[in-house]
Each structure stands twice: as C-alpha cells, then as structure tokens.
PDB file of N, CA and C in Angstrom:
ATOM      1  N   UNK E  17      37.520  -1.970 -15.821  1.00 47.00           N
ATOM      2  CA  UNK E  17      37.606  -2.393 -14.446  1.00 47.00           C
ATOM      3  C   UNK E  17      36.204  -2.744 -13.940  1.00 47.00           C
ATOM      4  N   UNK E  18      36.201  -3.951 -13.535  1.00 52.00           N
ATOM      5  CA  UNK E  18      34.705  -4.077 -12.486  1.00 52.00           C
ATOM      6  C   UNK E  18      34.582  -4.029 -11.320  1.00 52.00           C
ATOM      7  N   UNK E  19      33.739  -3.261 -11.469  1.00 63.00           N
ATOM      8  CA  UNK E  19      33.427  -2.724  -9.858  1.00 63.00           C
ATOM      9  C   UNK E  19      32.544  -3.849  -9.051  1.00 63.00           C
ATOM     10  N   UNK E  20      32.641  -3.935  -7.643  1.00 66.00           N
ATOM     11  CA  UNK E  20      31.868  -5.141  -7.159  1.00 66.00           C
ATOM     12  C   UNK E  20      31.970  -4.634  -5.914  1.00 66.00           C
ATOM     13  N   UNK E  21      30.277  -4.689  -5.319  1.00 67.00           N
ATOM     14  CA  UNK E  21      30.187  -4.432  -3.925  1.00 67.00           C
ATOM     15  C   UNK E  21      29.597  -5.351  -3.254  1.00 67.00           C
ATOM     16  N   UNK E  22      30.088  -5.347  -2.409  1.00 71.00           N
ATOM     17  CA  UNK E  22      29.872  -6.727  -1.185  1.00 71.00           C
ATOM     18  C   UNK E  22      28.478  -6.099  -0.186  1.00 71.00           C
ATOM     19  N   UNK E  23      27.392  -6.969   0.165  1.00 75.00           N
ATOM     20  CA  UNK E  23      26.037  -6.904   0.573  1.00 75.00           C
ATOM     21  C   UNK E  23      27.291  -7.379   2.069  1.00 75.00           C
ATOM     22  N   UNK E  24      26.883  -6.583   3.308  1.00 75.00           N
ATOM     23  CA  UNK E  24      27.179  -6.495   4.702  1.00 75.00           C
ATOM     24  C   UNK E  24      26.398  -7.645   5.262  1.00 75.00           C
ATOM     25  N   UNK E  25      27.223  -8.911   5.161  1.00 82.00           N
ATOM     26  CA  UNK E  25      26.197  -9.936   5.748  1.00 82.00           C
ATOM     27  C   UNK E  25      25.535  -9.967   7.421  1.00 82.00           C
ATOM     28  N   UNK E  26      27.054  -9.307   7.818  1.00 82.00           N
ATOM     29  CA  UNK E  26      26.729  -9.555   9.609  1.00 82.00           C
ATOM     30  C   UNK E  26      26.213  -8.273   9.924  1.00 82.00           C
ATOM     31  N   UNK E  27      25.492  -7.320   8.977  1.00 85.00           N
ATOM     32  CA  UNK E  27      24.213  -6.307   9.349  1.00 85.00           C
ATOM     33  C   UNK E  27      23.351  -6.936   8.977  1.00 85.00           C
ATOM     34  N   UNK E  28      23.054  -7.031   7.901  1.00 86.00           N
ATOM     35  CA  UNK E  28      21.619  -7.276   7.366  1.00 86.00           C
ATOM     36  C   UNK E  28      21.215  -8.732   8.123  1.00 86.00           C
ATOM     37  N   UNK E  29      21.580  -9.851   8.645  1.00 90.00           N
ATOM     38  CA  UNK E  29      21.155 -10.830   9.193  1.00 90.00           C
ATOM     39  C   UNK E  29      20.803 -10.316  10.339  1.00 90.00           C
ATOM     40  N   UNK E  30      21.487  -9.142  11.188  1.00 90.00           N
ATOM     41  CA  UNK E  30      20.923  -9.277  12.116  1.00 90.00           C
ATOM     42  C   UNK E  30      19.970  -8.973  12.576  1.00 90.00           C
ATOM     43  N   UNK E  31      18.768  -9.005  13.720  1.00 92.00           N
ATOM     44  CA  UNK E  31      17.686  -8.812  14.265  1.00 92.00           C
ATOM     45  C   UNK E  31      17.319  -7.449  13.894  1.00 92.00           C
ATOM     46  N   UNK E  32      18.155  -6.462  14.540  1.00 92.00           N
ATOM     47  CA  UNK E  32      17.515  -5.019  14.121  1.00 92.00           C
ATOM     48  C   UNK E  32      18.043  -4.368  12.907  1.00 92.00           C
ATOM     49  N   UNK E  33      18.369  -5.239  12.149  1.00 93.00           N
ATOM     50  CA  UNK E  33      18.285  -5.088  10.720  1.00 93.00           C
ATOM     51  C   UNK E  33      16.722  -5.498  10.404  1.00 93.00           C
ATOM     52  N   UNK E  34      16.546  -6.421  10.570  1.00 95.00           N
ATOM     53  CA  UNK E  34      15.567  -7.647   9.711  1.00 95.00           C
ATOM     54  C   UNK E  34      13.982  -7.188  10.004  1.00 95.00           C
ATOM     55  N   UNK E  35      13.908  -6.531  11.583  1.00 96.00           N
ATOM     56  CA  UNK E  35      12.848  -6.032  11.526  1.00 96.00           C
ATOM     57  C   UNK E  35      12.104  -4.705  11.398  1.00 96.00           C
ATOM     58  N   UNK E  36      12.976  -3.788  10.627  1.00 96.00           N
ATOM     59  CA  UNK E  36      12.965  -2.860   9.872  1.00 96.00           C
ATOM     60  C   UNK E  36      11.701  -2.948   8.439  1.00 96.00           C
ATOM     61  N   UNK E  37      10.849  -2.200   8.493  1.00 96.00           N
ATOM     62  CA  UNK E  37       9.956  -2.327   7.224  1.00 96.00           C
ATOM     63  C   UNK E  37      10.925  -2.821   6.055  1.00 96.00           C
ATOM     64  N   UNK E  38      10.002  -3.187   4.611  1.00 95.00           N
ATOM     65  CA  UNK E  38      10.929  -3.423   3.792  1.00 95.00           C
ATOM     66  C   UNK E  38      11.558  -2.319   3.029  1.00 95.00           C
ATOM     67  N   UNK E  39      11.145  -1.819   2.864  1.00 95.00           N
ATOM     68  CA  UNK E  39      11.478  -0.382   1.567  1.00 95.00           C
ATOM     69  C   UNK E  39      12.583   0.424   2.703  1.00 95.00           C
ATOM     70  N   UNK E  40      12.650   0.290   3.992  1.00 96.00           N
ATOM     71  CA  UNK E  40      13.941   1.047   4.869  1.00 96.00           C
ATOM     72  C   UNK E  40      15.252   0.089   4.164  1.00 96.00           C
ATOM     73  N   UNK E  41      14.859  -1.171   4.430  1.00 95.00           N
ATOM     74  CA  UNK E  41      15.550  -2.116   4.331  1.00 95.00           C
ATOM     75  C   UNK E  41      16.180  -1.689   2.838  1.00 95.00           C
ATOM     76  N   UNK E  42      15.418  -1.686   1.585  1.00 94.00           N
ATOM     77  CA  UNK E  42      15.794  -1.700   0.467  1.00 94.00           C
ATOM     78  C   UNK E  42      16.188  -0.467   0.108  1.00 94.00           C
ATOM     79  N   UNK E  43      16.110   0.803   0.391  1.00 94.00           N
ATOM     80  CA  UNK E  43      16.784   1.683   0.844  1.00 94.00           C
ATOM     81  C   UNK E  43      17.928   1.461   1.443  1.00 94.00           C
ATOM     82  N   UNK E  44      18.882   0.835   1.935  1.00 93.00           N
ATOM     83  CA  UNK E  44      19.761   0.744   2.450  1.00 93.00           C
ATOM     84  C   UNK E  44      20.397  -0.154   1.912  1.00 93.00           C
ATOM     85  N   UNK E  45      19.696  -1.569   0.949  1.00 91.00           N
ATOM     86  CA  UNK E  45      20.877  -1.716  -0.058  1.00 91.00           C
ATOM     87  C   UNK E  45      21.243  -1.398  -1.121  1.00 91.00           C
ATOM     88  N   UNK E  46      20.503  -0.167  -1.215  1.00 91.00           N
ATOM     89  CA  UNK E  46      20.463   0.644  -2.627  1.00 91.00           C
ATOM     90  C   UNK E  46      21.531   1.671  -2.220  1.00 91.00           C
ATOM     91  N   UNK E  47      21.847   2.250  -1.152  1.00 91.00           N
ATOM     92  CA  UNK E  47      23.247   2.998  -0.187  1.00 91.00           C
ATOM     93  C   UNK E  47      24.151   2.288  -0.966  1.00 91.00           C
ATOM     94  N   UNK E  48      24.421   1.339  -0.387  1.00 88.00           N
ATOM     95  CA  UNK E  48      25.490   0.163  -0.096  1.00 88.00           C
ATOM     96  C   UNK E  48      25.743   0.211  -1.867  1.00 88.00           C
ATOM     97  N   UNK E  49      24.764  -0.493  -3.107  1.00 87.00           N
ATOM     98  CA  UNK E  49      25.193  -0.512  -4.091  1.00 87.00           C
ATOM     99  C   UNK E  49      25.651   0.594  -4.943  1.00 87.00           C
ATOM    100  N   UNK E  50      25.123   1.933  -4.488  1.00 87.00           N
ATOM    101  CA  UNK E  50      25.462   3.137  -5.034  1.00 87.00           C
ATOM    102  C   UNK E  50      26.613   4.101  -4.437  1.00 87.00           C
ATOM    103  N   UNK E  51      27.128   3.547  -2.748  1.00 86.00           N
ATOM    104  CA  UNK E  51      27.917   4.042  -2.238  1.00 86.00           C
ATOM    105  C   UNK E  51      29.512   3.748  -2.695  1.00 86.00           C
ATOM    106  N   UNK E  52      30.623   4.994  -2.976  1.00 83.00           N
ATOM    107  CA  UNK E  52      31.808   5.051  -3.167  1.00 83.00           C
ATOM    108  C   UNK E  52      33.178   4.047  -2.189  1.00 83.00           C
ATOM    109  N   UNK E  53      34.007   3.393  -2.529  1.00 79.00           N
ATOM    110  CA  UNK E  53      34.642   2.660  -1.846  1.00 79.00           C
ATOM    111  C   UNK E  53      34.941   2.787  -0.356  1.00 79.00           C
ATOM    112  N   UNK E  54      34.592   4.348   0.300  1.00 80.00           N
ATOM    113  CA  UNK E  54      34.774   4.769   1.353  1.00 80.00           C
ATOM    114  C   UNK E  54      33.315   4.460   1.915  1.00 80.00           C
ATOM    115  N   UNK E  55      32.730   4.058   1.038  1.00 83.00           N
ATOM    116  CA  UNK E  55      31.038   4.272   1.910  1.00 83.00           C
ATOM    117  C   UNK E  55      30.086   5.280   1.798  1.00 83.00           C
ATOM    118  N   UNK E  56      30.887   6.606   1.280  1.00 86.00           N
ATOM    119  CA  UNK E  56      30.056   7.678   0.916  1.00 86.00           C
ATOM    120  C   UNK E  56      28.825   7.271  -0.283  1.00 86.00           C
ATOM    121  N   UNK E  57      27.886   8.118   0.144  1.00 88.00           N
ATOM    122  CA  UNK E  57      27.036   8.571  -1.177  1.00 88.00           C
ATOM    123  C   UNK E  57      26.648   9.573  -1.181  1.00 88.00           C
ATOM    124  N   UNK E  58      26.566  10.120  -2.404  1.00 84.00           N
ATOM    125  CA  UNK E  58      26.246  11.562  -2.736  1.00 84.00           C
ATOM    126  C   UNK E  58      25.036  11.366  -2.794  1.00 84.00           C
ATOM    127  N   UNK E  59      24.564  10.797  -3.604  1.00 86.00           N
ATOM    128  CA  UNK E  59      23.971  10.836  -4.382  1.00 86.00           C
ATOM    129  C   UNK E  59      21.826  10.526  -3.161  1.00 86.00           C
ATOM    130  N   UNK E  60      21.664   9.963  -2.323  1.00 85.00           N
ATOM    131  CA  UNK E  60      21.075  10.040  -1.773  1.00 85.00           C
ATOM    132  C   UNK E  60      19.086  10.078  -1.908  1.00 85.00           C
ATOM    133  N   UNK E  61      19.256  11.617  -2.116  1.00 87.00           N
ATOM    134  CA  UNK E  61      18.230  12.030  -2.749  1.00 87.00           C
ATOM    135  C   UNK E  61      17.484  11.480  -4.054  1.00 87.00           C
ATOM    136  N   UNK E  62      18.336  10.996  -5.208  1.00 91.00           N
ATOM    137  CA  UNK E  62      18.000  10.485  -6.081  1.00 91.00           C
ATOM    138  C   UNK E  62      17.525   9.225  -5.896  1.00 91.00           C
ATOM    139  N   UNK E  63      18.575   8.457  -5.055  1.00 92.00           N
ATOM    140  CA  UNK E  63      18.260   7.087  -4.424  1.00 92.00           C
ATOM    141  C   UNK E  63      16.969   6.830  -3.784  1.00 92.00           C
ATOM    142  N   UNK E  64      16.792   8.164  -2.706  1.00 91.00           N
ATOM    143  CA  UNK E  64      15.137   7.951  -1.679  1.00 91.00           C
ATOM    144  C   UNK E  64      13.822   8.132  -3.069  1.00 91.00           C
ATOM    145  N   UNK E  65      14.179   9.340  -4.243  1.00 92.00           N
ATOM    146  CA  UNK E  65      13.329   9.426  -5.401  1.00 92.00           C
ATOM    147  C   UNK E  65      13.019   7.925  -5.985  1.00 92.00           C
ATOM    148  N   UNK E  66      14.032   7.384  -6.632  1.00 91.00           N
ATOM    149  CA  UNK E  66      14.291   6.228  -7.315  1.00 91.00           C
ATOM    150  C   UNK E  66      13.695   5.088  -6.706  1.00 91.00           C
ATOM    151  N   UNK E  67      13.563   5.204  -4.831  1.00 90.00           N
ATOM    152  CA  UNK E  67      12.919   4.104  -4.160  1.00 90.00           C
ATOM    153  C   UNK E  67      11.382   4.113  -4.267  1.00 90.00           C
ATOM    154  N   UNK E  68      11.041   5.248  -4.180  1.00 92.00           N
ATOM    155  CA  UNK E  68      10.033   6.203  -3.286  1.00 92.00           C
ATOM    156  C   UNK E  68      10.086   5.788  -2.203  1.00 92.00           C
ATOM    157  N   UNK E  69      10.999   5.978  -1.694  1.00 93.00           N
ATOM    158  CA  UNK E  69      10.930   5.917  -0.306  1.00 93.00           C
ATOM    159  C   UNK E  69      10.952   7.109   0.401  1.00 93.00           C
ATOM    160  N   UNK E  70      10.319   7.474   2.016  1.00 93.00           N
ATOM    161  CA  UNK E  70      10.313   8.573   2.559  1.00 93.00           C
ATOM    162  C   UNK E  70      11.726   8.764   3.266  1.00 93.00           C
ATOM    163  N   UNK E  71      11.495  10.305   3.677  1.00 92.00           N
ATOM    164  CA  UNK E  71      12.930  10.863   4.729  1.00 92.00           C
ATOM    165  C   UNK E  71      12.689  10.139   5.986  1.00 92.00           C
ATOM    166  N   UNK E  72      11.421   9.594   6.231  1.00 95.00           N
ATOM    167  CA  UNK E  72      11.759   8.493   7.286  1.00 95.00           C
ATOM    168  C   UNK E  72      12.065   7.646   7.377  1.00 95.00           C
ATOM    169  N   UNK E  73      12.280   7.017   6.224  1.00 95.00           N
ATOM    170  CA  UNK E  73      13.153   5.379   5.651  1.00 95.00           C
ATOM    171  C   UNK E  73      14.237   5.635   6.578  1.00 95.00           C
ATOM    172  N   UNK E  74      14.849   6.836   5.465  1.00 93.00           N
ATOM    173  CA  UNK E  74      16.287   7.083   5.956  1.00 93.00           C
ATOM    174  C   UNK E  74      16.880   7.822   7.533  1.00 93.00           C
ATOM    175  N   UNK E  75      15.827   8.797   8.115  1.00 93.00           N
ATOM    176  CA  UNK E  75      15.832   8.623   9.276  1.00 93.00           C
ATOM    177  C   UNK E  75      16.124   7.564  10.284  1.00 93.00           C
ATOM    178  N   UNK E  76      14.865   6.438   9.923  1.00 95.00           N
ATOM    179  CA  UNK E  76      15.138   4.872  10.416  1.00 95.00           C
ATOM    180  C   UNK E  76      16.506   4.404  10.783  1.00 95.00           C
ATOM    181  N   UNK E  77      16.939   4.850   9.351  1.00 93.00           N
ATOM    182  CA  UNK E  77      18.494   4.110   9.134  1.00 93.00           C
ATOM    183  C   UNK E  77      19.431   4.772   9.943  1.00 93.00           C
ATOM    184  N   UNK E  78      19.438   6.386   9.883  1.00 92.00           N
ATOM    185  CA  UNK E  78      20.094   6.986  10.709  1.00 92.00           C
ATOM    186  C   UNK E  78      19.837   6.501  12.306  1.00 92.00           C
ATOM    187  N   UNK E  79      18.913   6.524  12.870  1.00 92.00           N
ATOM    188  CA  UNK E  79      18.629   6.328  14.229  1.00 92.00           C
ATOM    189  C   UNK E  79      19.414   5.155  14.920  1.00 92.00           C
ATOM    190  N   UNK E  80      19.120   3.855  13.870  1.00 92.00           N
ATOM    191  CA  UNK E  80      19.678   2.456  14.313  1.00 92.00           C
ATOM    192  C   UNK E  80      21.146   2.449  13.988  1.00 92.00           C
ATOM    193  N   UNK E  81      21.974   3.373  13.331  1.00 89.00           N
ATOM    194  CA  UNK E  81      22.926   3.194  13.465  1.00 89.00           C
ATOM    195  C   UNK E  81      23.597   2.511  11.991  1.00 89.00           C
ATOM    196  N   UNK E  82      22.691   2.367  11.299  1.00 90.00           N
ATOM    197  CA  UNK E  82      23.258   1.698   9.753  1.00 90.00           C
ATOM    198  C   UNK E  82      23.680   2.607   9.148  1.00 90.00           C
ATOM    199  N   UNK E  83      23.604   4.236   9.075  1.00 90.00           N
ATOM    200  CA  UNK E  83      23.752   5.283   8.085  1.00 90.00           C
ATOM    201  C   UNK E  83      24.065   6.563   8.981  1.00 90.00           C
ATOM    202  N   UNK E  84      25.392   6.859   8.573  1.00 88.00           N
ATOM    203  CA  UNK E  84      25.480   8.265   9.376  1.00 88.00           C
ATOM    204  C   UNK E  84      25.734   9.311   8.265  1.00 88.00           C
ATOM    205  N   UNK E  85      25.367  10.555   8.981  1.00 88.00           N
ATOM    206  CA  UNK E  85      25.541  11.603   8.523  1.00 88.00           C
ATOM    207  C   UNK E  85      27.008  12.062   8.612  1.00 88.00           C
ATOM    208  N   UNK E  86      27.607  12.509   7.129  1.00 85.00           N
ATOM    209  CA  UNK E  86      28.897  12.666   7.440  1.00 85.00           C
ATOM    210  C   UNK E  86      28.654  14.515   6.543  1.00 85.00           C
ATOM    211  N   UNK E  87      29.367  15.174   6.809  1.00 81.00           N
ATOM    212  CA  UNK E  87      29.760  17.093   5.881  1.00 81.00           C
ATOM    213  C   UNK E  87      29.175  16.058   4.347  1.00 81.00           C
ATOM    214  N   UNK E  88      28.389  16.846   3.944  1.00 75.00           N
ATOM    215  CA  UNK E  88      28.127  17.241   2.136  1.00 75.00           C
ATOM    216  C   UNK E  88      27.220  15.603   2.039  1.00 75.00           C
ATOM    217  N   UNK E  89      26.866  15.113   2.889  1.00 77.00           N
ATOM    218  CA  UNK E  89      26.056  13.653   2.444  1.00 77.00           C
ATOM    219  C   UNK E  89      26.077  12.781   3.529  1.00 77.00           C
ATOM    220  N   UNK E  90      25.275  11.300   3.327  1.00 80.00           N
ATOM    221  CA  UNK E  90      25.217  10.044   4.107  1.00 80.00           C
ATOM    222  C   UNK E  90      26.303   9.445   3.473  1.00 80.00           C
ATOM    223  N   UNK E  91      26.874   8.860   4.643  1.00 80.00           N
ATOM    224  CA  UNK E  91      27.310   7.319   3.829  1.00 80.00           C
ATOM    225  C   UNK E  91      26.798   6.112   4.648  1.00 80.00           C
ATOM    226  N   UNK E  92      27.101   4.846   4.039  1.00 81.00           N
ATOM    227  CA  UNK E  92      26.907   3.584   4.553  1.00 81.00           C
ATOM    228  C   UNK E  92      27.590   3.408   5.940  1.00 81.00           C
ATOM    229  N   UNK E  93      27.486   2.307   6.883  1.00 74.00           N
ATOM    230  CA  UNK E  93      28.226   2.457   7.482  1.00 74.00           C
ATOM    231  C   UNK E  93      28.534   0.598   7.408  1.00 74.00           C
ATOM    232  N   UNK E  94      29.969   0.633   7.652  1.00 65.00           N
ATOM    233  CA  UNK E  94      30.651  -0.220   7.559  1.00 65.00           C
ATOM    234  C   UNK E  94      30.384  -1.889   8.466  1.00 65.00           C
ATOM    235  N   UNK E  95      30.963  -2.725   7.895  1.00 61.00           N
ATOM    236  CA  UNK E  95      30.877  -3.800   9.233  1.00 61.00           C
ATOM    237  C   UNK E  95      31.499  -3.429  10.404  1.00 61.00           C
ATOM    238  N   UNK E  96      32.769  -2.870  10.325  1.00 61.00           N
ATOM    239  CA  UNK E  96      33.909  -2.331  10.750  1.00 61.00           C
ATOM    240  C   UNK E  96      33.438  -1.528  11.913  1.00 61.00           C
ATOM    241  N   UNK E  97      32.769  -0.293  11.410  1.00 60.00           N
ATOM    242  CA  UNK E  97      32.104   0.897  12.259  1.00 60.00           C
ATOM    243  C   UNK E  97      31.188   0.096  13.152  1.00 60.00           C
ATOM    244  N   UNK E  98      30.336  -0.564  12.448  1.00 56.00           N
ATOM    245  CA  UNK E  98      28.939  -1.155  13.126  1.00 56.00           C
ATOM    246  C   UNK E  98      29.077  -1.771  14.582  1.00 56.00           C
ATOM    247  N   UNK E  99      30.410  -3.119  13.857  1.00 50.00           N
ATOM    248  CA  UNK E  99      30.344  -3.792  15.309  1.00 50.00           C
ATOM    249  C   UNK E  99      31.664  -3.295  16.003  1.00 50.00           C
ATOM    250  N   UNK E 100      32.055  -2.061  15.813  1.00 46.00           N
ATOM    251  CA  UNK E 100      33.820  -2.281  16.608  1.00 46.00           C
ATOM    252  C   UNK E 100      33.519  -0.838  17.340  1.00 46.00           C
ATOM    253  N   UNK E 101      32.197  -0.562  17.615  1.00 44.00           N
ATOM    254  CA  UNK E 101      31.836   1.201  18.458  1.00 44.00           C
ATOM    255  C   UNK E 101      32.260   0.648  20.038  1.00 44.00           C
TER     256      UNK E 101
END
C-alpha cells in the first residue's frame, strides 16, 4: 500500500505561514509528512532532534495555531480545523 500525504496548500501559502523563520516552517512539514491519517504524531521529539530544531520552533507553531497539543503528543492541524474555527 502507498502511503501519500498531501502538503496543506491553503496554510502554507498563507501570510502567517510564510513569515515564520525557515526551520519553524520545515519543522512543520516534517509534522505533516510524519503525521498519522488523523494528524497525530508521536513521534515529535525525534522530528525537532532530526531537524535541530528548537522547542521554540514548535512553540511558534503552537502559538499561530498550525499545531495543537492533543493527551500523549502534537498533531498537525488540519485545513479543516485551521480555517472552519
């Protein structure tokens, strides 16, 4: 089976996407490619290692609204979630 994940066009184009440092940015499509069909990722930690990116990348992400904190991990957050609050 192949797996295939779709890059969130109508986030990442937009403005307070775009002017986000880069490594927040790439941090967050490293979420997206490592995150489970629901959006979850476990996995996280390995991901911010694997970037070197800091807990403020992902802070970033949390703040603006791209990444919430859900029980036991982050997940992505959706087109869905993003624009339909």
């Amino acid at each position: 089976m192949i797996t295939r994940k779709l890059m969130p066009i109508n986030i990442i184009k937009g403005d307070n996407f775009q002017m986000m440092p880069m490594l927040t940015k790439l941090l967050f499509y490293e979420m997206v490619v490592y995150s489970d069909d629901a959006g979850f990722v476990s996995n996280s930690c390995s991901i911010l290692k694997k970037e070197e990116a800091s807990p403020d990348n992902l802070k970033m992400l949390i703040s603006k609204g791209f990444v919430r904190v859900a029980d036991g991990g982050y997940y992505v957050v959706s087109e869905e979630d993003y624009f339909h609050e």
